[in-house]
Tab-separated table of C-alpha atoms in Angstrom:
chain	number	residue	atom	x	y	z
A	1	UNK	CA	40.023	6.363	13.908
A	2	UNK	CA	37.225	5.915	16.881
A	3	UNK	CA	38.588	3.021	18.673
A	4	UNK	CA	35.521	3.034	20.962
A	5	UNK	CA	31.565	3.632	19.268
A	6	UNK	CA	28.289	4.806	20.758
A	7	UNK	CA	26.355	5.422	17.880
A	8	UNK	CA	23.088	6.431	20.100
A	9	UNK	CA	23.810	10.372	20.801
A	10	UNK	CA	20.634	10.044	23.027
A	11	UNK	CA	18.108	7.428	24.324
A	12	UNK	CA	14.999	8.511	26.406
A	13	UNK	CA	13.669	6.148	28.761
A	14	UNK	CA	10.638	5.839	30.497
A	15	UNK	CA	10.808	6.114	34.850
A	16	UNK	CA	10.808	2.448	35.937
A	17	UNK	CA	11.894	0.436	32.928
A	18	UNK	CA	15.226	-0.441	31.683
A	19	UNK	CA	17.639	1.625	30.193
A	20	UNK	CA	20.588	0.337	27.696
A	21	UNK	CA	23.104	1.633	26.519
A	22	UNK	CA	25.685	0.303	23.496
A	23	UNK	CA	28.740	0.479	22.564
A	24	UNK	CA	31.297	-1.225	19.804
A	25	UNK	CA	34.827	-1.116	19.863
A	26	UNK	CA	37.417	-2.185	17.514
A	27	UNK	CA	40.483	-2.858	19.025
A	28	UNK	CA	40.783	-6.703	20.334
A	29	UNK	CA	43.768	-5.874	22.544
A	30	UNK	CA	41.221	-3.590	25.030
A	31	UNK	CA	41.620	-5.675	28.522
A	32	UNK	CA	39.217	-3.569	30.500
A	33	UNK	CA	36.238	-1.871	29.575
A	34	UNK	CA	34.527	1.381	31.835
A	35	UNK	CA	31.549	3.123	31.946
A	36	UNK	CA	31.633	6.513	33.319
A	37	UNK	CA	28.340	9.172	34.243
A	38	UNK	CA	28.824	12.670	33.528
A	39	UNK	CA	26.473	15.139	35.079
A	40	UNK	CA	26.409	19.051	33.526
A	41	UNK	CA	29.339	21.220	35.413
A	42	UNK	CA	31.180	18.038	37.027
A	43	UNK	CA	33.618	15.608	35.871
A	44	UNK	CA	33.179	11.954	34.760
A	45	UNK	CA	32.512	9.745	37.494
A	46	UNK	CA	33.377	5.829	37.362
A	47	UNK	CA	29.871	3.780	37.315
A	48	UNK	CA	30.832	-0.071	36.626
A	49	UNK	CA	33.383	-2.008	34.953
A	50	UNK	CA	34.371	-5.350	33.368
A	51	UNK	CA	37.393	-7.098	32.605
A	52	UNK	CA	37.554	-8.475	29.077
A	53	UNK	CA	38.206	-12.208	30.410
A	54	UNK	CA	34.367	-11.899	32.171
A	55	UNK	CA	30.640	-11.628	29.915
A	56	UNK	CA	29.248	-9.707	33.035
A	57	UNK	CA	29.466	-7.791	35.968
A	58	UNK	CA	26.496	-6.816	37.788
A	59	UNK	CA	26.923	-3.588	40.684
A	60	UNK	CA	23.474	-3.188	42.196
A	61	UNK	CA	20.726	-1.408	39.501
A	62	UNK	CA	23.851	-1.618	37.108
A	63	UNK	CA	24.901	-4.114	34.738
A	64	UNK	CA	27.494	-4.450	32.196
A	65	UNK	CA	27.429	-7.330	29.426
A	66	UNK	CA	30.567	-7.873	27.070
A	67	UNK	CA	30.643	-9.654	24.278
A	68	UNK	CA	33.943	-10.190	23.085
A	69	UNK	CA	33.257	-11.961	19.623
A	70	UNK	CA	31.444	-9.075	18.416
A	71	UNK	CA	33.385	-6.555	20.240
A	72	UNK	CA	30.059	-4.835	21.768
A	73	UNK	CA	29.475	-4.229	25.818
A	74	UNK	CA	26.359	-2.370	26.819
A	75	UNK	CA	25.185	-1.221	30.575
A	76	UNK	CA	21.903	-2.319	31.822
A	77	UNK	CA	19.915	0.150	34.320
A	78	UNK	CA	17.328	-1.266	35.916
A	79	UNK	CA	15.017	0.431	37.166
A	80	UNK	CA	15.966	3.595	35.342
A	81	UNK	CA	15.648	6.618	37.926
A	82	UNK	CA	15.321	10.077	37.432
A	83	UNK	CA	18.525	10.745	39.149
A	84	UNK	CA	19.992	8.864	36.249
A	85	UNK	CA	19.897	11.514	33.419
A	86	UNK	CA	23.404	12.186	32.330
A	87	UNK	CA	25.560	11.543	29.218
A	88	UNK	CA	26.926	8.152	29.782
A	89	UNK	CA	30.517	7.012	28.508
A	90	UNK	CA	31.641	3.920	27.820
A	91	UNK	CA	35.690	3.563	27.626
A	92	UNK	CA	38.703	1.051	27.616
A	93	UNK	CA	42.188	0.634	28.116
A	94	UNK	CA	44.971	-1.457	27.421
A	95	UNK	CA	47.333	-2.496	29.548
A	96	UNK	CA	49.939	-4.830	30.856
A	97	UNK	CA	47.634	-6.802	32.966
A	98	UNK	CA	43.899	-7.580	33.699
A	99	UNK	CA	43.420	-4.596	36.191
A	100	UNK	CA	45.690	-1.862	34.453
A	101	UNK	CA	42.882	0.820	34.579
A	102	UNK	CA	45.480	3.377	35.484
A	103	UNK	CA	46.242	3.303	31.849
A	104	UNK	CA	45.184	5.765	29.340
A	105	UNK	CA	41.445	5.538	28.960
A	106	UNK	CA	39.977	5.448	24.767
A	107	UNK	CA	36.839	7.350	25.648
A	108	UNK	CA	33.554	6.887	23.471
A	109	UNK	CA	31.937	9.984	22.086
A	110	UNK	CA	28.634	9.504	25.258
A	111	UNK	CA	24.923	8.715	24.846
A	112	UNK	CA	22.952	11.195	26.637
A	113	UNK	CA	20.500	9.319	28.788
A	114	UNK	CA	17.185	11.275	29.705
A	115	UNK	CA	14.826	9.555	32.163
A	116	UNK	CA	10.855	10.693	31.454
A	117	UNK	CA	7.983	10.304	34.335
B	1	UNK	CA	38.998	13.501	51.970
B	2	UNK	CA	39.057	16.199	48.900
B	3	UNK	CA	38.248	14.496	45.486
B	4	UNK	CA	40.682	16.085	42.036
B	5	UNK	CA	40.426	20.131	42.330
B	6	UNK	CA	41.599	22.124	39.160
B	7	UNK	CA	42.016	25.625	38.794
B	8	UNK	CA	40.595	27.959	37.008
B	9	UNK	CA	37.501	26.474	35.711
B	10	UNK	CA	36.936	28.803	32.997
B	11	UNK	CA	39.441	30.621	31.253
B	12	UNK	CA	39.346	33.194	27.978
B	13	UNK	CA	42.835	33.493	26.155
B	14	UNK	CA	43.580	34.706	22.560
B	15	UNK	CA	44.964	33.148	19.813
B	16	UNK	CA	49.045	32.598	20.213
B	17	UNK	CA	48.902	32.848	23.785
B	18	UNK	CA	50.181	30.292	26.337
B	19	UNK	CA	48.015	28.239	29.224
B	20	UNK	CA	49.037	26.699	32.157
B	21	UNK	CA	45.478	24.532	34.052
B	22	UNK	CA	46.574	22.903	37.546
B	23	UNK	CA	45.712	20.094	39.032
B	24	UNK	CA	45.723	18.495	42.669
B	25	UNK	CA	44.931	14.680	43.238
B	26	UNK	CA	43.097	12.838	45.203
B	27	UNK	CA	44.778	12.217	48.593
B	28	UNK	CA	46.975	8.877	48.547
B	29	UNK	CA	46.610	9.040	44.435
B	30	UNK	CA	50.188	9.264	42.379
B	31	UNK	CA	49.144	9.377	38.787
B	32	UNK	CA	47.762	12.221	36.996
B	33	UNK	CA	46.543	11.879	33.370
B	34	UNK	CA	45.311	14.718	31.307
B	35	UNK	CA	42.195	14.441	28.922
B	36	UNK	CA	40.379	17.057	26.601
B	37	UNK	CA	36.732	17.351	26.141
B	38	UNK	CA	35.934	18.620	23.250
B	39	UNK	CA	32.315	19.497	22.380
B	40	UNK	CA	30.337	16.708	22.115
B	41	UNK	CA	32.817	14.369	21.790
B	42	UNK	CA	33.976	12.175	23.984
B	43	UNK	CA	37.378	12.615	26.273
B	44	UNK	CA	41.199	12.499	24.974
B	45	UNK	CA	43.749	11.435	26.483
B	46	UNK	CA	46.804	13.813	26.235
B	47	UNK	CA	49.288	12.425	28.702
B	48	UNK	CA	49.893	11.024	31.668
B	49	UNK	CA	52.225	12.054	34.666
B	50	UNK	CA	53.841	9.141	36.995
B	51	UNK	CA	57.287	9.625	39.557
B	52	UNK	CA	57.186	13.279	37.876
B	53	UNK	CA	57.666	12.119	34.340
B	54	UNK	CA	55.181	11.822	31.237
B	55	UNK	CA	54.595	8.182	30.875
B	56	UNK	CA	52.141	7.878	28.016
B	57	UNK	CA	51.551	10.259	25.726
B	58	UNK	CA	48.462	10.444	23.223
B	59	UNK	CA	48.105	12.666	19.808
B	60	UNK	CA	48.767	15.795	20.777
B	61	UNK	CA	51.340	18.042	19.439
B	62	UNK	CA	54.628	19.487	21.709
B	63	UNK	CA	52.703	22.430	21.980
B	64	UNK	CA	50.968	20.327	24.821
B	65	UNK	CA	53.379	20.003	27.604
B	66	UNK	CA	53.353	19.295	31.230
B	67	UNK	CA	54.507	18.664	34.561
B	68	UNK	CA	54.247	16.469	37.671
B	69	UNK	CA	55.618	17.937	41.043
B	70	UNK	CA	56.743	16.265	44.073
B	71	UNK	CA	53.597	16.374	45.682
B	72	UNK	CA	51.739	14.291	43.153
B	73	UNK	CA	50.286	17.753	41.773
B	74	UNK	CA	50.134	18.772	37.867
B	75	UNK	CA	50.261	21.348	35.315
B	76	UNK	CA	49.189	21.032	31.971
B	77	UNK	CA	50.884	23.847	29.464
B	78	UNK	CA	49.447	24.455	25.955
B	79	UNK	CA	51.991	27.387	23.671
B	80	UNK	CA	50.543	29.126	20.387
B	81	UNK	CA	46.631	28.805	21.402
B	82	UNK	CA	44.567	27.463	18.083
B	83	UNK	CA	41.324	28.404	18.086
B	84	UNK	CA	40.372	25.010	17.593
B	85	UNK	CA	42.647	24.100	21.387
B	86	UNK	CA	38.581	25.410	23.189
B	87	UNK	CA	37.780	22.599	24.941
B	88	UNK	CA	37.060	21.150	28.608
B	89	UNK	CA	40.142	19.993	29.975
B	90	UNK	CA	40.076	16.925	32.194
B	91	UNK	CA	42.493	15.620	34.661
B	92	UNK	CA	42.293	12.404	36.020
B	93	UNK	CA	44.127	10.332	39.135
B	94	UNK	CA	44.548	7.172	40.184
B	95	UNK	CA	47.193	4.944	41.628
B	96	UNK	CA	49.692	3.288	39.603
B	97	UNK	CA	48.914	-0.013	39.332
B	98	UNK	CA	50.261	-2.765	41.432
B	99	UNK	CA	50.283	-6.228	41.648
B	100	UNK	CA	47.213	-6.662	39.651
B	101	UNK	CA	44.913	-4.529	42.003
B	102	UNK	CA	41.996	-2.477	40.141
B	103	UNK	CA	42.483	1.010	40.278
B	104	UNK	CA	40.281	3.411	39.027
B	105	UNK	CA	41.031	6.849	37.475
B	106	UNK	CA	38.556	9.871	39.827
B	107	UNK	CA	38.192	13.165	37.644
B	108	UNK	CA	38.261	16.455	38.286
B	109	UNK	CA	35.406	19.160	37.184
B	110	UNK	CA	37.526	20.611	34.871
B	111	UNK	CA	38.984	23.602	32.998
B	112	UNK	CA	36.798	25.422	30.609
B	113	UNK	CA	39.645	27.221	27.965
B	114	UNK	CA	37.436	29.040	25.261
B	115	UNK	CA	40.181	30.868	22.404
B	116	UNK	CA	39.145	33.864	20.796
């Protein structure tokens, strides 16, 4: 049962414009929700986050909208840059508190992002 | 400040045999959790490591054991090899959460374990 959903296995985005990336979950009792980059040879590395009691969070070219009703988040990359190209994951956890990301992360399957001239 | 190191980052073993991956923190971190990557799927969470005991554990069978030392450092132990146990291992730390402060879990390159 895959708690956590990205249904795109790839997107291809055009230098300059914005990228987005989506994701569904199913479990209501998520309280924090992660995306994390992974490059080829290297491990995942934390991008952005959002707690479940916020709609957005916004770190620089990176933003993260969550929509609890429907139980969809997606990240916003704007502009998309070549340097961007990895598999992006989004992820959650549940916890005993608001910030309880030291939990066990419920990983989605990745969307592999690929950023064209 | 060194990020998560594990050792070895490939490894070949046969069917039946036993595993032990290894796994340093990041400096000041005291949690260690243990994912596997298989292909094209998306991480798994196996356990996780806290005060030198397993915490959490997710749906893995006993055959997946492991260990936290003193020094915050890990092992991850996997008995009988399947051949379906090939994967990228992942190991994650962060600091146990405290008083509501964010922490985030930093991971490591990884173990490549291919079973013949």
């Amino acid at each position: 049962d895959q708690q956590v959903k990205q249904n795109s296995p790839s997107l291809s985005v055009q230098e300059g414009r914005i990228s987005i990336l989506n994701c569904d979950y199913t479990n209501s009792m998520f309280d924090y929700f992660l995306w994390y980059k992974k490059y080829p040879a290297e491990g995942p590395t934390f991008l952005i986050s959002i707690s479940s009691i916020k709609d957005k969070n916004e770190d620089g070219r990176f933003t993260v909208f969550l929509n609890k009703s429907a139980k969809h988040l997606s990240l916003h990359i704007v502009p998309s840059q070549p340097g961007d190209s990895a598999v992006y994951f989004c992820a959650a956890t549940q916890g005993p508190g608001v910030y309880s990301s030291a939990s066990k992360i419920i990983f989605g399957s990745g969307t592999r992002l690929s950023i064209r001239p | 400040d060194a990020g998560v190191t594990q050792s070895p980052t490939h490894l070949i073993k046969t069917r039946g045999q036993q595993v032990t991956l290894r796994c340093s923190p990041k400096s000041g971190h005291d949690t260690v959790s243990w994912y596997q990557q298989a292909l094209g799927q998306g991480p798994q969470f196996i356990f996780q490591y806290y005060e030198e005991e397993e915490r959490q554990r997710g749906n893995f069978p006993d055959r997946f054991s492991g260990h936290q030392f003193p020094n915050y450092s890990s092992e991850l132990n996997v008995n009988a090899l399947l051949l379906g146990d090939s994967a990228l291992y992942l190991c994650a730390s962060s600091l146990k959460s405290r008083g509501g402060t964010k922490n985030i879990q930093y991971f490591g390159a990884g173990t490549r374990l291919s079973v013949l």
